[in-house]
Every structure is written in structure tokens, then in C-alpha cells.
Tab-separated table of C-alpha atoms and ligand atoms in Angstrom:
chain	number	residue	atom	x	y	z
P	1	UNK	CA	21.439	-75.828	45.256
P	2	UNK	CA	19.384	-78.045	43.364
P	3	UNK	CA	20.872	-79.207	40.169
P	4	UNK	CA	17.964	-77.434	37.334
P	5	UNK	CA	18.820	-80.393	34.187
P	6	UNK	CA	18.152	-82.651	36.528
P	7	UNK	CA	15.008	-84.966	35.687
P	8	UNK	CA	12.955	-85.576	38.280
P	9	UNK	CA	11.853	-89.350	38.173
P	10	UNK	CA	8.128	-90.411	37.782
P	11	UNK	CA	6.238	-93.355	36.720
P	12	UNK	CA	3.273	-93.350	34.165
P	13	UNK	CA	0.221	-94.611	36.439
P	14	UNK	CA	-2.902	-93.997	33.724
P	15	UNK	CA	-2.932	-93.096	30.258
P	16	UNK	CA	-6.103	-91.550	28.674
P	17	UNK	CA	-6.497	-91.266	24.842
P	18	UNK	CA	-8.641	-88.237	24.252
P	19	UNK	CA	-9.504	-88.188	20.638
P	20	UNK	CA	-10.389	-90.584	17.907
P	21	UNK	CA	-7.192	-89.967	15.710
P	22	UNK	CA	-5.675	-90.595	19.049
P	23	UNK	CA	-3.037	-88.763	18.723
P	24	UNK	CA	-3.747	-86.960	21.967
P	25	UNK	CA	-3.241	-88.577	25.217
P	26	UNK	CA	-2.990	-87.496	28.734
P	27	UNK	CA	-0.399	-89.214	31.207
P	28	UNK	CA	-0.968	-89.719	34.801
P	29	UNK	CA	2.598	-89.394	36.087
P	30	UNK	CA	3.222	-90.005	40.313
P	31	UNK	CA	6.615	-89.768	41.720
P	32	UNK	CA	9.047	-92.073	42.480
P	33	UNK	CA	10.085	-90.415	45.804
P	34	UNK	CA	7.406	-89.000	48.701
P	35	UNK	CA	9.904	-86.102	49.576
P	36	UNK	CA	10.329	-84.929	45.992
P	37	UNK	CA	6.405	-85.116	45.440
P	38	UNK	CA	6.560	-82.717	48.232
P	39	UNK	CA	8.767	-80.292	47.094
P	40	UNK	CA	7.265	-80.015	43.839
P	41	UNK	CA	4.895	-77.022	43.812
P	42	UNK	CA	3.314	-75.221	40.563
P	43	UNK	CA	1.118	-72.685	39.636
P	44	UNK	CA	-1.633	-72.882	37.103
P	45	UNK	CA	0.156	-71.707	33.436
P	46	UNK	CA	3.052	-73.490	34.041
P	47	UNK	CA	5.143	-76.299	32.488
P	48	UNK	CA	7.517	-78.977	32.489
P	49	UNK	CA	10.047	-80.333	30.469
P	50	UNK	CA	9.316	-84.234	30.121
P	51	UNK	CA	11.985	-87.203	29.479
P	52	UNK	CA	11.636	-90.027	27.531
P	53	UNK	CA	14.840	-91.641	28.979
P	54	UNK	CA	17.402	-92.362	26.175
P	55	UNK	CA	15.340	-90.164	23.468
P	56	UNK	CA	15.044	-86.575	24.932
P	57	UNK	CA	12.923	-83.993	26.191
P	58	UNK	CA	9.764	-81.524	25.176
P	59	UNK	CA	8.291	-78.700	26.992
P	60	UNK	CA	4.497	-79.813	27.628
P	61	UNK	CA	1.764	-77.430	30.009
P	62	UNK	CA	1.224	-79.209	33.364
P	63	UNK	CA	-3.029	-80.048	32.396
P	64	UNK	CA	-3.756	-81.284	36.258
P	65	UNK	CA	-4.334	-78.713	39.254
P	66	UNK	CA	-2.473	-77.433	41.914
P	67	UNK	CA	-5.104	-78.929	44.324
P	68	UNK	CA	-4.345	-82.758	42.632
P	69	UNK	CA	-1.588	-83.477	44.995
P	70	UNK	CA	-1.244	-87.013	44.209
P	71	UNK	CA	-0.228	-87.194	40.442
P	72	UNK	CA	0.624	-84.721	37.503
P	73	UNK	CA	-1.079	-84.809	34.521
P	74	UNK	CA	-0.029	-83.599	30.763
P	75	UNK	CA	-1.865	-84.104	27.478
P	76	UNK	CA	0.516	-84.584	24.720
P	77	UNK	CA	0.093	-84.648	20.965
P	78	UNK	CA	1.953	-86.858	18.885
P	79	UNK	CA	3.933	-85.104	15.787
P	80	UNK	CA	4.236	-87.850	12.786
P	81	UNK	CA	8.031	-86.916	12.892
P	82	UNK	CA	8.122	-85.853	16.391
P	83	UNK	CA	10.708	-87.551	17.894
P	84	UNK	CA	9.929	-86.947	21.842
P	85	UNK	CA	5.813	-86.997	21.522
P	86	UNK	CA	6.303	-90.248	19.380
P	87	UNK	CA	8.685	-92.078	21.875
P	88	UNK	CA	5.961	-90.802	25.041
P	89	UNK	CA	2.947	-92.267	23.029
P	90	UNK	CA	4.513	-95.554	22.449
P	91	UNK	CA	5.112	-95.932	26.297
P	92	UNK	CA	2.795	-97.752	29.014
P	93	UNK	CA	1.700	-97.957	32.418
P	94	UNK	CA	3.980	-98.146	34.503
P	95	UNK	CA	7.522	-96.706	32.470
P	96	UNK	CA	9.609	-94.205	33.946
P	97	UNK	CA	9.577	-90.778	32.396
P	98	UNK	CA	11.395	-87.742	33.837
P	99	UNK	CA	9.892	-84.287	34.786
P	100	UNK	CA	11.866	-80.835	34.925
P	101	UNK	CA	10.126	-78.365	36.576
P	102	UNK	CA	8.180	-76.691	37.071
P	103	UNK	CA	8.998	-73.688	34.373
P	104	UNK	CA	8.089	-70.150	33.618
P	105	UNK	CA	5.809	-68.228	35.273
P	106	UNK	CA	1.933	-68.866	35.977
P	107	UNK	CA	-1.411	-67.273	35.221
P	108	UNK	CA	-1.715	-64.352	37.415
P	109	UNK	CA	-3.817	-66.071	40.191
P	110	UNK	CA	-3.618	-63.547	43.012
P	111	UNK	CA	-4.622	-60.916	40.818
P	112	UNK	CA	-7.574	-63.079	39.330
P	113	UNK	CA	-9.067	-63.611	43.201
P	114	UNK	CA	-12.399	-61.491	43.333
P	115	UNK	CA	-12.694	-61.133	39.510
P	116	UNK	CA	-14.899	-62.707	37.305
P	117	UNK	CA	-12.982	-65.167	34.804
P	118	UNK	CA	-13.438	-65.631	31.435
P	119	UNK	CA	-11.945	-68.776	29.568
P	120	UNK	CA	-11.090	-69.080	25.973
P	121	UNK	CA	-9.920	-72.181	24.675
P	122	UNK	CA	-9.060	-73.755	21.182
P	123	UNK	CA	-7.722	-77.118	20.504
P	124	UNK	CA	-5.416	-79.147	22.644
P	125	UNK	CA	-3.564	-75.846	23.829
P	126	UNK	CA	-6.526	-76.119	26.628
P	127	UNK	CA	-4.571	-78.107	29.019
P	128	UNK	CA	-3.371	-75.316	31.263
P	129	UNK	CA	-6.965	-73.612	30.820
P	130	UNK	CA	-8.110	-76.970	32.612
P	131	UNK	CA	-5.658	-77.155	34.887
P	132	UNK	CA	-6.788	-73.217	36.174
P	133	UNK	CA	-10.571	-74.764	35.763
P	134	UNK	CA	-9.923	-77.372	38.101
P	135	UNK	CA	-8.096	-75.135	40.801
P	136	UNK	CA	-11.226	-72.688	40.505
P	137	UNK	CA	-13.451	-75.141	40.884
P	138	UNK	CA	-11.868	-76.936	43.881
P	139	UNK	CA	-13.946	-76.585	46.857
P	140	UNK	CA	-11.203	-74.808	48.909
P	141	UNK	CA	-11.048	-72.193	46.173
P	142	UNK	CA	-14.403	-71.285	44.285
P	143	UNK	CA	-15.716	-68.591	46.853
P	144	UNK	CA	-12.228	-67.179	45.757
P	145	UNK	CA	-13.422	-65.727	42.271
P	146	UNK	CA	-16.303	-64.263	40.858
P	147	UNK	CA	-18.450	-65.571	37.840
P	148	UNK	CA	-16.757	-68.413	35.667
P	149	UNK	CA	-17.371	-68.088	31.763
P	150	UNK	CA	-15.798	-70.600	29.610
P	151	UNK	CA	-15.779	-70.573	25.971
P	152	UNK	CA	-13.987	-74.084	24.527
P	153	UNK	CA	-13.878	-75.398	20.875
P	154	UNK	CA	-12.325	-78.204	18.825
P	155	UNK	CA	-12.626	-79.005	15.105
P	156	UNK	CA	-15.143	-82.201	15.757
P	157	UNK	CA	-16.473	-83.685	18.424
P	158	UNK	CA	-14.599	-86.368	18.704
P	159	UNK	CA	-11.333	-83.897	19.084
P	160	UNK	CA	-12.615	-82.382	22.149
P	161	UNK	CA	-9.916	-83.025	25.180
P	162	UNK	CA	-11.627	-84.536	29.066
P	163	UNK	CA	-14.841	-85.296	27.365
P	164	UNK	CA	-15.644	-86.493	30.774
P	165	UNK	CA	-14.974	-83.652	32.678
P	166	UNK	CA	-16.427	-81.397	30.334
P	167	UNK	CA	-19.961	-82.837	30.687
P	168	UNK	CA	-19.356	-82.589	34.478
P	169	UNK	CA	-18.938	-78.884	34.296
P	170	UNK	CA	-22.085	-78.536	31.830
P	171	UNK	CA	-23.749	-80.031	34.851
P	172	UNK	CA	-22.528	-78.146	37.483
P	173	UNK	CA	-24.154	-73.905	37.952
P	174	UNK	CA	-20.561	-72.441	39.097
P	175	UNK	CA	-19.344	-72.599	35.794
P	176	UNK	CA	-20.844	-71.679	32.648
P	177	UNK	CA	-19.710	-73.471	29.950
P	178	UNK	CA	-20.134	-73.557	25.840
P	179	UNK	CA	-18.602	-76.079	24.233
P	180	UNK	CA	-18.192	-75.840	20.309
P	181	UNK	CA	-17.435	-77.546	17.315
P	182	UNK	CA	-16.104	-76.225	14.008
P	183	UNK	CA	-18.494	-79.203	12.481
P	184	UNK	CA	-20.757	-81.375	14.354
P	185	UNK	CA	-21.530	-85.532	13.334
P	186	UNK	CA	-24.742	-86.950	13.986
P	187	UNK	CA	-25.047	-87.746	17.326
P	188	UNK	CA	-23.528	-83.951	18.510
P	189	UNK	CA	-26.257	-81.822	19.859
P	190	UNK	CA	-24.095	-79.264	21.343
P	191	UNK	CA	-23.065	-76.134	19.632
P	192	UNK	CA	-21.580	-75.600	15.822
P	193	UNK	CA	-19.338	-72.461	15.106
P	194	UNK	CA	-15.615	-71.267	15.447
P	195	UNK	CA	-14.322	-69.822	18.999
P	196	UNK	CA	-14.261	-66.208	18.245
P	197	UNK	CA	-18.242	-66.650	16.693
P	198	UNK	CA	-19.280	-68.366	19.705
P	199	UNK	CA	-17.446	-66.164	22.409
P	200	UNK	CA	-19.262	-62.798	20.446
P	201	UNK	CA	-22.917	-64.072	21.220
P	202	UNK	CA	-22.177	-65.495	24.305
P	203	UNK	CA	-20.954	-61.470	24.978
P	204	UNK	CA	-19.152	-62.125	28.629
P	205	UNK	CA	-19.216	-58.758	30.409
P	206	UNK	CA	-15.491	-56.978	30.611
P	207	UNK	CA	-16.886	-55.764	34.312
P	208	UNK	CA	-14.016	-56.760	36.907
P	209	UNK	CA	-13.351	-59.785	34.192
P	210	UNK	CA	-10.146	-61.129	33.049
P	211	UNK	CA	-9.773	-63.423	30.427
P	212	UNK	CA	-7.586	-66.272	29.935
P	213	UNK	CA	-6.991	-66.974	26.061
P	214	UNK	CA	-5.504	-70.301	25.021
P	215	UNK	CA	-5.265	-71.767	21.221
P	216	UNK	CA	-3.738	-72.369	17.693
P	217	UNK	CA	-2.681	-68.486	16.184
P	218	UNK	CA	-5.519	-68.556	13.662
P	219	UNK	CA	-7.853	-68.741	16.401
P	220	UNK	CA	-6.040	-66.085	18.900
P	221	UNK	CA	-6.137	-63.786	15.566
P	222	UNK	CA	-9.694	-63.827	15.586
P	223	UNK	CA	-10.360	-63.882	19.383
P	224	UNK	CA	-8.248	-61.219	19.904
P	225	UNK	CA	-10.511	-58.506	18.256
P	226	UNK	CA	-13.908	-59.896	19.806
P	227	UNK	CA	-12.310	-59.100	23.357
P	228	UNK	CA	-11.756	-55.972	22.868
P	229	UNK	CA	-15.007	-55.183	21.026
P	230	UNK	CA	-16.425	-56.556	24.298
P	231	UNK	CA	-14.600	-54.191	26.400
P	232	UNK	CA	-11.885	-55.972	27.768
P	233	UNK	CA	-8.447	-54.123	28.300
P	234	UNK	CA	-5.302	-55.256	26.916
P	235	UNK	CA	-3.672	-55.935	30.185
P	236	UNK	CA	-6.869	-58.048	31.296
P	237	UNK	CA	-6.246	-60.389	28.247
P	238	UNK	CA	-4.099	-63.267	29.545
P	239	UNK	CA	-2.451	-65.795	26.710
P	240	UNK	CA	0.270	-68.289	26.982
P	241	UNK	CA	3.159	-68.045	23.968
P	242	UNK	CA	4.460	-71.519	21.855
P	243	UNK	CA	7.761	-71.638	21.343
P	244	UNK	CA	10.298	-73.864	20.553
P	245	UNK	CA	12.813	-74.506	23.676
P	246	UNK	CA	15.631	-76.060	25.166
P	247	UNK	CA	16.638	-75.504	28.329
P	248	UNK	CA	13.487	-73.878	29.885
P	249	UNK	CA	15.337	-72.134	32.225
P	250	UNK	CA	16.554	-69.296	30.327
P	251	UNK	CA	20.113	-70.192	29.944
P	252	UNK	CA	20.497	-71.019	25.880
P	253	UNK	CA	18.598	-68.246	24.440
P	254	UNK	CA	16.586	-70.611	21.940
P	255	UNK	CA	13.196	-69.098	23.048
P	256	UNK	CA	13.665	-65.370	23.012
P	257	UNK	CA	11.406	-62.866	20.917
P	258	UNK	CA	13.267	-59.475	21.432
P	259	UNK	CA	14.544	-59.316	24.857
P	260	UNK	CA	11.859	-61.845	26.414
P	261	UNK	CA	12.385	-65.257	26.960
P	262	UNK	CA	9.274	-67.345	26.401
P	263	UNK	CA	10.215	-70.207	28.984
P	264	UNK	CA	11.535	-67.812	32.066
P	265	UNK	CA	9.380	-64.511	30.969
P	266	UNK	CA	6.379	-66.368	30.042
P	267	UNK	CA	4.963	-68.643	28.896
P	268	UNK	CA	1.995	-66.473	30.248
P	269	UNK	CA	1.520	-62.918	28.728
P	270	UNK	CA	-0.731	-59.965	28.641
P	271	UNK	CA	-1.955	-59.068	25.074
P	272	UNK	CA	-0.431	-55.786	26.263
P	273	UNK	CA	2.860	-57.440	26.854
P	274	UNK	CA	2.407	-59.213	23.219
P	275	UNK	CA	1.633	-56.122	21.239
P	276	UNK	CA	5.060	-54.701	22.867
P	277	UNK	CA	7.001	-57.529	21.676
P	278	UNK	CA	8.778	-57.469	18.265
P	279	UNK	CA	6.688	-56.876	15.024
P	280	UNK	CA	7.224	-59.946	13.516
P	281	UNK	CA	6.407	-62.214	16.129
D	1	FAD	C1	5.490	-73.775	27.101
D	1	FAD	C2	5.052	-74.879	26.160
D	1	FAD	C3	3.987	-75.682	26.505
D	1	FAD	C4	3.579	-76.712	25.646
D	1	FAD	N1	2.535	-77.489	26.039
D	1	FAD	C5	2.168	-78.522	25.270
D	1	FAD	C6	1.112	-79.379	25.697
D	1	FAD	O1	0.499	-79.192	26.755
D	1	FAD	N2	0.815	-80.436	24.901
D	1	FAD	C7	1.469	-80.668	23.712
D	1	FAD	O2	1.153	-81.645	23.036
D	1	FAD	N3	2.449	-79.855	23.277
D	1	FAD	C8	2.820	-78.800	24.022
D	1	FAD	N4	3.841	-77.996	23.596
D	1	FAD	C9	4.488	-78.273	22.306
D	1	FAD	C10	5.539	-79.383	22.486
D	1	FAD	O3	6.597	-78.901	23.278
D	1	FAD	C11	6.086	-79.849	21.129
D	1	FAD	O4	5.053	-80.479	20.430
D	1	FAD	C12	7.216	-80.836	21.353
D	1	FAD	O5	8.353	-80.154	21.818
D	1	FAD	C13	7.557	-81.598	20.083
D	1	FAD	O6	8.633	-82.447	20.445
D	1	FAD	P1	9.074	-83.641	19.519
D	1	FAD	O7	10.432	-84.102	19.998
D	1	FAD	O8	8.031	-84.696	19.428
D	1	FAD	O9	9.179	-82.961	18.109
D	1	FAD	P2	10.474	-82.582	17.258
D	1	FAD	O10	11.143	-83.858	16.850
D	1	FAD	O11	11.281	-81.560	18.014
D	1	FAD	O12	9.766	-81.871	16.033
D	1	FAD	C14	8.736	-82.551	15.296
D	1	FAD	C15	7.872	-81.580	14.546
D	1	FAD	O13	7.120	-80.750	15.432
D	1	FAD	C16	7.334	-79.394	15.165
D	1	FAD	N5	7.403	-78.698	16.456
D	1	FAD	C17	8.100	-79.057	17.534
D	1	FAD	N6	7.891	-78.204	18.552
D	1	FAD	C18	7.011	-77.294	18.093
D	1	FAD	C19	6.408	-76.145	18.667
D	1	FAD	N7	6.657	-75.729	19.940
D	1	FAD	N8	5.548	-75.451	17.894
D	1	FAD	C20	5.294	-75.826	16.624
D	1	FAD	N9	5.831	-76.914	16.038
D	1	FAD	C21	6.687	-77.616	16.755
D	1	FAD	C22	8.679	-79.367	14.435
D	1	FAD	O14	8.778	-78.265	13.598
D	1	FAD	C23	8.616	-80.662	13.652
D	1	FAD	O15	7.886	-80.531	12.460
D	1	FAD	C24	4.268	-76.937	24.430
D	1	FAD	C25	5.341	-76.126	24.072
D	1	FAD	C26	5.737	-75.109	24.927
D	1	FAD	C27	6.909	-74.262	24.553
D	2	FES	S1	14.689	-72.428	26.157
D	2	FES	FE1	16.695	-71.856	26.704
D	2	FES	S2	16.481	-69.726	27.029
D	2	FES	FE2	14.439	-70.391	26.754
């Protein structure tokens, strides 16, 4: 049996700073070793612990797609005192970092085959919404699901994460996408407003529809309501819980609200699941 602390080793092939305070970047990782490339499978929704050798590890969403089979990608935010994001932000091409994983369980893909999707994103908690994106939108895969809706805001434009991307899928008809901004500069042209606004006059329809909800609290708080003015059940609105961890494997009960454990339970809930969990969560 494999041993589950151990690190699985990787080397940093590309790093991409997405934001203007750039304190966001994403890091191309490719393994070290062909045969553990091939054993490593994931499902959209699901994470990794990464290690910066000598400093530690952090839990961080896997941001590239299932159908990427050459390299893993995660976007990470730096924390002024965060000792992990720090230390992966000051490396470069071509270090070593570790990857332990994959963790928890996934967005429920099988069940989302023949539905129309709905995505909701806020911030940089998007990365496993663009990971799912990608997979949908993969040749081999978009005949799979029905209409695809995305909804995706940041405070400014210069905060929004795969600017690049992004103005690929505006292009594209499979996908229809609004992109927000809390506030615009000069040169945006897109849409101004907060998530929850947006997603209520965009009005997806609830019909065979299951949403995928990703973003700080504040914005879930607000989301949360629109859905289900819109129809949508409780069990058809799909999140993914913060928390902080450990072991990821559900072994030192760090993570646990109630009887769950947010990295072997989740991270991926139903808003159904989430209203059953302790009040003060
Ligand atoms: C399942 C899961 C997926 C995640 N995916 C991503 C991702 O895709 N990209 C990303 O940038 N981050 C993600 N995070 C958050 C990330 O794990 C933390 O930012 C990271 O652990 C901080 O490590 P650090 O050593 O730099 O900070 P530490 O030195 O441990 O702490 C620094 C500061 O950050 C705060 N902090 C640390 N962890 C959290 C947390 N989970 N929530 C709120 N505050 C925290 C601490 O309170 C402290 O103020 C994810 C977390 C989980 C549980
Ligand atoms: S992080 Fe150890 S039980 Fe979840």
C-alpha cells in the first residue's frame, strides 16, 4: 500500500502571475517520474496538498483538467504572513515542489452528464470551477452536458484569474459566459456589479440545471438566496467548503464541522448537505 504522507515529486515548468498585486500565481507542475504521472488520476473539485521542501505544506484546488494529462496546474495566493504560499511564490522554474494527492471527493460529474450547468464563481476560489470548465469544454466531453452558463466576478479587472482563457470562452457559443467586476477602470468594457446582482438578471433556468457555486462567504451569502429564488433545489446547489487542514486524509480531525470532515467528506457539498451541518458553521 502506498504510503498517503508521501509527497509526490514534481518540478515547476511555468509560472503565470494572474493579477496586478500579483499575489496570485498559477504553477505549471510536471512530474518527475512517467509511471507516477500515470497513476495520478483526479476528478474535477479536488485537491492536493503541495510541498515547499524544508518549509511545509497547504491544501490548494487542482485549477487544470482532468483531460490536461501532461502537467497540473494550481493558482495560489500569497498570505503576507503565510508561511507555505510565501515560500511557493518566491520559487522558480524549474524547483522541486511536492504534491499529495489527490484529496477529497469531486464535483458530482456523472450525475452532471445530460444536465445543463450553471457556474458561479467569485474571486480566486474559481480554480476548481475552471478546472470543471475545461473538462466540459474538452472536445471528448462537451456533447456530454447540456447548456453551459457561467457567472464569474472579481473586485477589478485586473484581479480576474486566466484572463486569457476567459476571453477565449467569450468567443466561443458552447459556453455562455458573464464576466463581472465589483468596479471597472477605464479601459474595462465588460460588465460592473457583484455576483449575486449579475447571476439574478442573467436568470439561468433551474430546468434539469445544477449549479456549481464557488467564492469568498460574503459572496456565497448572497448567491445562495438568488438560486433558490430562481428555482434551483438545495441538493442541485453544488459548493466546495474552506477549511483549515492537516493531513487531508482524514486522520487528525483538524477539519471536521460536526461529524464531517471537510478534506475526506468534501471539500464538495450540496447546500442541502451545508444547511445539515452544525449551526455555527
Ligand atoms: C480544500 C482547499 C482548497 C484550497 N484551494 C486553494 C487554492 O486553490 N488557492 C489558494 O490560494 N488557496 C487555497 N486554499 C487555501 C490555502 O490552503 C491556504 O491559503 C494555505 O493553507 C495558507 O498556507 P500558509 O502556510 O501560506 O499560511 P499559514 O502560515 O498557515 O497562515 C497564514 C495566514 O493565512 C490564514 N489562513 C491559512 N489558511 C487559511 C484558510 N484555509 N482559510 C482562511 N485563512 C487561512 C491564517 O489564518 C493566517 O492568517 C484551499 C484550502 C482548502 C482547505
Ligand atoms: S485535515 Fe486531518 S482530518 Fe481533515
Amino acid at each position: 500500500m502506498k504510503n498517503p504522507y508521501r509527497p509526490i515529486l514534481t518540478t515547476i515548468q511555468k509560472i503565470t502571475v494572474e493579477n496586478e498585486v500579483k499575489d496570485l500565481k498559477t504553477f505549471r507542475l510536471v512530474f518527475c517520474s512517467d509511471e507516477e504521472a500515470n497513476d495520478f488520476h483526479f476528478q474535477c473539485g479536488q485537491f492536493a496538498e503541495l510541498t515547499v521542501f524544508g518549509v511545509g505544506e497547504c491544501p490548494i484546488g487542482i485549477a487544470s483538467s482532468p483531460m490536461d494529462k501532461e502537467f497540473l496546474e494550481f493558482t495560489v495566493k500569497r498570505y503576507p504572513d503565510g508561511l507555505v504560499t510565501n515560500a511557493l511564490h518566491n520559487c522558480s522554474v524549474g524547483t522541486r515542489i511536492g504534491v499529495r494527492g489527490p484529496l477529497g471527493n469531486c464535483f458530482p460529474m456523472e450525475r452532471m452528464e445530460g444536465r445543463n450547468m450553471v457556474v458561479v464563481g467569485g474571486g480566486f476560489a474559481f480554480t476548481t470551477l475552471r478546472s470543471t470548465i475545461r473538462y466540459i469544454l474538452h472536445e471528448a466531453n462537451r456533447a456530454k452536458f447540456g447548456n453551459l452558463v457561467l457567472v464569474y466576478g472579481a473586485r477589478s479587472p485586473g484581479e480576474l484569474l486566466y484572463k486569457d482563457e476567459l476571453k477565449e470562452w467569450e468567443s466561443r457559443e458552447d459556453i455562455e459566459t458573464h464576466i463581472t467586476v465589483d468596479k471597472g477602470d477605464e479601459s474595462w468594457t465588460g460588465k460592473e456589479g457583484f455576483v449575486p446582482a449579475v447571476l439574478e438578471q442573467v436568470a439561468p433556468s433551474p430546468d434539469n440545471a445544477i449549479t456549481l457555486v464557488c467564492g469568498p462567504p460574503i459572496m456565497l451569502k448572497f448567491t445562495l438566496p438568488v438560486l433558490t429564488k430562481l428555482g434551483f433545489e438545495p441538493n442541485e446547489i453544488v459548493t466546495s467548503l474552506e477549511m483549515r487542514m492537516k493531513c487531508g486524509i482524514g486522520l487528525c480531525g483538524r477539519c471536521n464541522i460536526g461529524s464531517k470532515y471537510v478534506c475526506r467528506d468534501g471539500p464538495v457539498f450540496t447546500y442541502e448537505q451545508v444547511q445539515a451541518l452544525p449551526a455555527e458553521f
